[in-house]
XYZ file of N, CA and C in Angstrom:
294
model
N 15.126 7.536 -45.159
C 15.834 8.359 -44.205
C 17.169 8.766 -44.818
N 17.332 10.252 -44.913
C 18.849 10.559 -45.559
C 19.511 11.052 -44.298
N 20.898 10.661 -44.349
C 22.041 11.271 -43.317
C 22.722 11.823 -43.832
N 23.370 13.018 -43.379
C 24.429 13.899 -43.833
C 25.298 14.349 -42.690
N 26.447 14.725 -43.457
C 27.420 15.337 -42.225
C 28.197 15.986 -43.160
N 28.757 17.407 -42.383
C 30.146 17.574 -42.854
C 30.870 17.977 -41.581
N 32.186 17.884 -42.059
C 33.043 18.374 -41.148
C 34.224 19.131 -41.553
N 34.206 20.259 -40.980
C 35.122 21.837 -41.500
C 36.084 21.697 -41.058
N 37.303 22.055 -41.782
C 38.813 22.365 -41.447
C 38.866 23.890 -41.284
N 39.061 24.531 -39.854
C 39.219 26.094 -39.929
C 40.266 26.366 -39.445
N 40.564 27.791 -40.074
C 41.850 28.682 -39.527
C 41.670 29.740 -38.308
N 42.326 29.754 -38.041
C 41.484 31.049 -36.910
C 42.242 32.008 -36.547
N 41.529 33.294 -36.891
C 42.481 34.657 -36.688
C 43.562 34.279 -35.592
N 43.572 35.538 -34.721
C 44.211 36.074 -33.737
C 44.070 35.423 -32.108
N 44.218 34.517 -32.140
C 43.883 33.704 -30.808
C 44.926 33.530 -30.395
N 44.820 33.942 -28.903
C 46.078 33.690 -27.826
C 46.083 32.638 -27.086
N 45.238 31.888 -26.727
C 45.210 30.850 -25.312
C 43.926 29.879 -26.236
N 43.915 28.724 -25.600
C 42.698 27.924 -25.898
C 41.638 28.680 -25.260
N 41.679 28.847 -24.302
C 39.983 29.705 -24.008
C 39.780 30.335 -24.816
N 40.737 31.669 -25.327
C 40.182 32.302 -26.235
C 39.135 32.004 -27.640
N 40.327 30.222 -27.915
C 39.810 29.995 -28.921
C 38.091 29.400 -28.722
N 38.183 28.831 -27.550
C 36.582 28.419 -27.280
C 35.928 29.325 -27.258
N 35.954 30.725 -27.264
C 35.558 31.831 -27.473
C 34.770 32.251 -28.223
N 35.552 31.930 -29.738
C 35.381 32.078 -30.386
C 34.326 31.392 -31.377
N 35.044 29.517 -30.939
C 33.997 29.067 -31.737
C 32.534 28.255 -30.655
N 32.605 28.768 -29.872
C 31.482 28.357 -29.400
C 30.102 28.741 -29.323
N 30.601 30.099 -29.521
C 29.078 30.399 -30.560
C 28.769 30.074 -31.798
N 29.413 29.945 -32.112
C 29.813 29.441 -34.097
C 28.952 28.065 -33.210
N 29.087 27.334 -32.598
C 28.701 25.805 -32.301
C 27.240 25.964 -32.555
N 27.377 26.789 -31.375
C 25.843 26.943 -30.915
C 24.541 27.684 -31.777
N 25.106 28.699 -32.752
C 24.256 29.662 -33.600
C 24.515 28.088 -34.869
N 25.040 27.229 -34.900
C 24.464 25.987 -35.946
C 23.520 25.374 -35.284
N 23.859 24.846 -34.524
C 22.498 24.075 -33.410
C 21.443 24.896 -33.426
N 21.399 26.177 -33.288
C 19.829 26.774 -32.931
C 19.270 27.228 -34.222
N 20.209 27.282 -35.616
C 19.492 28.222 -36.717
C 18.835 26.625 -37.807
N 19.814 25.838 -37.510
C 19.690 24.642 -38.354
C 19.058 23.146 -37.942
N 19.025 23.199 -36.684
C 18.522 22.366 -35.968
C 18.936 20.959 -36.523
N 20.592 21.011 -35.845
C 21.447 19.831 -36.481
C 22.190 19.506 -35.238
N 23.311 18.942 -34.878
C 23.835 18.127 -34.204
C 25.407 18.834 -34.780
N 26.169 19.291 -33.838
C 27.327 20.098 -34.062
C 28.187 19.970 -32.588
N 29.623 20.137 -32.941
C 30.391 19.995 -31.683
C 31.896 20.351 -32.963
N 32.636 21.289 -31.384
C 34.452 20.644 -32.099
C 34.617 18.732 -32.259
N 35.356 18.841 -33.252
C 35.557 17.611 -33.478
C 36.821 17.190 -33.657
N 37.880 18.244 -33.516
C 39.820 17.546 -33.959
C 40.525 19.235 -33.769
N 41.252 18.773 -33.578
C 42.324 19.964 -33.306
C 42.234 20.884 -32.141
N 41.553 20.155 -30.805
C 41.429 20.846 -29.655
C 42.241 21.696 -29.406
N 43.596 21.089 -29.793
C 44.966 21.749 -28.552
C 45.861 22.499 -29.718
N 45.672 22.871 -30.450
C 46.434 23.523 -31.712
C 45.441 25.238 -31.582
N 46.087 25.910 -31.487
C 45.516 27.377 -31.092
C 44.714 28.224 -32.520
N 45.356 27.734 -33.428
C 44.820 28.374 -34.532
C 43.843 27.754 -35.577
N 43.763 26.604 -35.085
C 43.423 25.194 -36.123
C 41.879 24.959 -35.671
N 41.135 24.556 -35.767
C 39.702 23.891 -35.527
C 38.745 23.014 -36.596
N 38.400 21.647 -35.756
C 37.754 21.432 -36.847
C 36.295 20.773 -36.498
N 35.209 21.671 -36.875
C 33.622 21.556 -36.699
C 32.849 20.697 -37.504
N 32.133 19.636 -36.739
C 31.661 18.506 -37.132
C 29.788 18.849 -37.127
N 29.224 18.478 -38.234
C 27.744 18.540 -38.614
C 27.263 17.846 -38.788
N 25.767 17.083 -38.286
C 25.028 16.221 -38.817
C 24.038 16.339 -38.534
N 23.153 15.737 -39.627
C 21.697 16.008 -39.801
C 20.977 14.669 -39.962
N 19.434 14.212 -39.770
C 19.286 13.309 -40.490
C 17.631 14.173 -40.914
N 16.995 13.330 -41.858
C 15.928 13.962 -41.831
C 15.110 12.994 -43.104
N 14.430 12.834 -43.804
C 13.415 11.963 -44.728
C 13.649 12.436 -46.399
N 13.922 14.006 -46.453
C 13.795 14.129 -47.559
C 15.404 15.176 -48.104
N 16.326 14.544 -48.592
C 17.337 14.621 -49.812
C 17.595 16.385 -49.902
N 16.718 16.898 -50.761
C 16.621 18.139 -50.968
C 16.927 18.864 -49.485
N 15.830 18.579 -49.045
C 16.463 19.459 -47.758
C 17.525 19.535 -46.975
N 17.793 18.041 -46.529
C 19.143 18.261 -46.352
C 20.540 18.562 -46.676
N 20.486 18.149 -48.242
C 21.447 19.296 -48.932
C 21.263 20.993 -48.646
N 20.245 21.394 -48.808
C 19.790 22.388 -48.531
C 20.021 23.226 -47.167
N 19.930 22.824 -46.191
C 20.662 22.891 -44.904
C 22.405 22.264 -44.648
N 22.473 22.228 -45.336
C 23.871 21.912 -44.923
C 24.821 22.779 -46.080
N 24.422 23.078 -46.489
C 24.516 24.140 -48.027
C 24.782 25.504 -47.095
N 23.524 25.958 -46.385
C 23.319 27.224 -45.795
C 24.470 26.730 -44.070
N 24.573 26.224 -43.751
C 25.347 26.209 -42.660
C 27.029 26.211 -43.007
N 27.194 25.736 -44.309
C 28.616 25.937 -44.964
C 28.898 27.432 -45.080
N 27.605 27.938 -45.573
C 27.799 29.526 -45.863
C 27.966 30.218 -44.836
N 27.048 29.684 -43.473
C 27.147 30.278 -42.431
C 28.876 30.727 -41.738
N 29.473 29.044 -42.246
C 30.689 28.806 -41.303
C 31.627 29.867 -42.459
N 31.725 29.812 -43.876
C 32.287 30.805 -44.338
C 32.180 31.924 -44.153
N 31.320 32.501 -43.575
C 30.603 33.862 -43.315
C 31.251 34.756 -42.281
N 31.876 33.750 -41.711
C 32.584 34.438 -40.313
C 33.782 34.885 -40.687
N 33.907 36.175 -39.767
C 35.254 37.268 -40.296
C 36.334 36.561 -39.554
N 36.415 36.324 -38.395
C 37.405 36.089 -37.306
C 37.742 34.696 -37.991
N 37.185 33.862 -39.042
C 37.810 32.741 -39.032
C 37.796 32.542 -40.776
N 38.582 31.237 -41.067
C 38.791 31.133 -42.796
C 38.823 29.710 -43.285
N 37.409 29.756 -43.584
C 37.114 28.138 -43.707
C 38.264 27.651 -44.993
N 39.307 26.664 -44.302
C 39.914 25.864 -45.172
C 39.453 25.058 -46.229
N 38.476 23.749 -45.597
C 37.669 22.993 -46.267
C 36.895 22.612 -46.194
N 35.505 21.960 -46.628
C 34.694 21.177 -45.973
C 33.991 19.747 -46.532
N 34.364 18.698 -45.923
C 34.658 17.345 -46.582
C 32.829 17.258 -45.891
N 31.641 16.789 -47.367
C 30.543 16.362 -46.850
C 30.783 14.900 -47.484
N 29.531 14.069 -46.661
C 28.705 12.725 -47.222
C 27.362 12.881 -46.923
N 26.708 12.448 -47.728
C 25.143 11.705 -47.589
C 24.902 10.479 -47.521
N 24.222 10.125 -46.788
C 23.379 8.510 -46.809
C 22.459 8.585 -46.445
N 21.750 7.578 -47.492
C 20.644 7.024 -47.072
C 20.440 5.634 -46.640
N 19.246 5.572 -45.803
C 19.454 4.246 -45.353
C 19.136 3.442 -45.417
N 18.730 3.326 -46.865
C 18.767 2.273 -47.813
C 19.916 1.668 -48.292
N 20.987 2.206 -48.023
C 22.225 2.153 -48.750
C 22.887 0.896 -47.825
N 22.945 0.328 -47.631
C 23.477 -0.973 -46.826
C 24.693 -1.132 -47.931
């Protein structure tokens, strides 16, 4: 069984109010959940208007793929105009790894 996660440091355009910003990234949440079929949520910087930071995880049997998906969901989160992916800190495990 391999586990993976990452979790994104983002910038975010032009946002006025926190709603706005949920606005914004809550489809970003949700178009990861439905294209990648992973486990996604904000994860830090609720109350900071410009700041966000999106948490990923996957588990799944085979290595390749999950690099592989989490590869294409990085691209995804870079992909977006309205926002400017800072960073994105991954790990893998397996769970063998005690």
């Amino acid at each position: 069984m391999w586990i993976g996660w990452i979790e994104f440091d983002i910038l975010l355009g032009e946002t006025y109010s926190l709603k706005q910003k949920r606005s914004v990234l809550r489809p970003l949440v949700n178009e990861l959940r439905r294209r990648f079929e992973l486990s996604a949520a904000e994860t830090g910087c609720q109350d900071l208007l410009r700041r966000a930071q999106i948490g990923i995880a996957m588990v799944t049997g085979d290595r390749a793929h999950l690099v592989e998906v989490l590869d294409a969901a990085e691209r995804l989160v870079a992909a977006h105009p309205e926002m400017e992916l800072l960073s994105a800190r991954r790990r893998l495990a397996n769970g063998a790894d005690d």
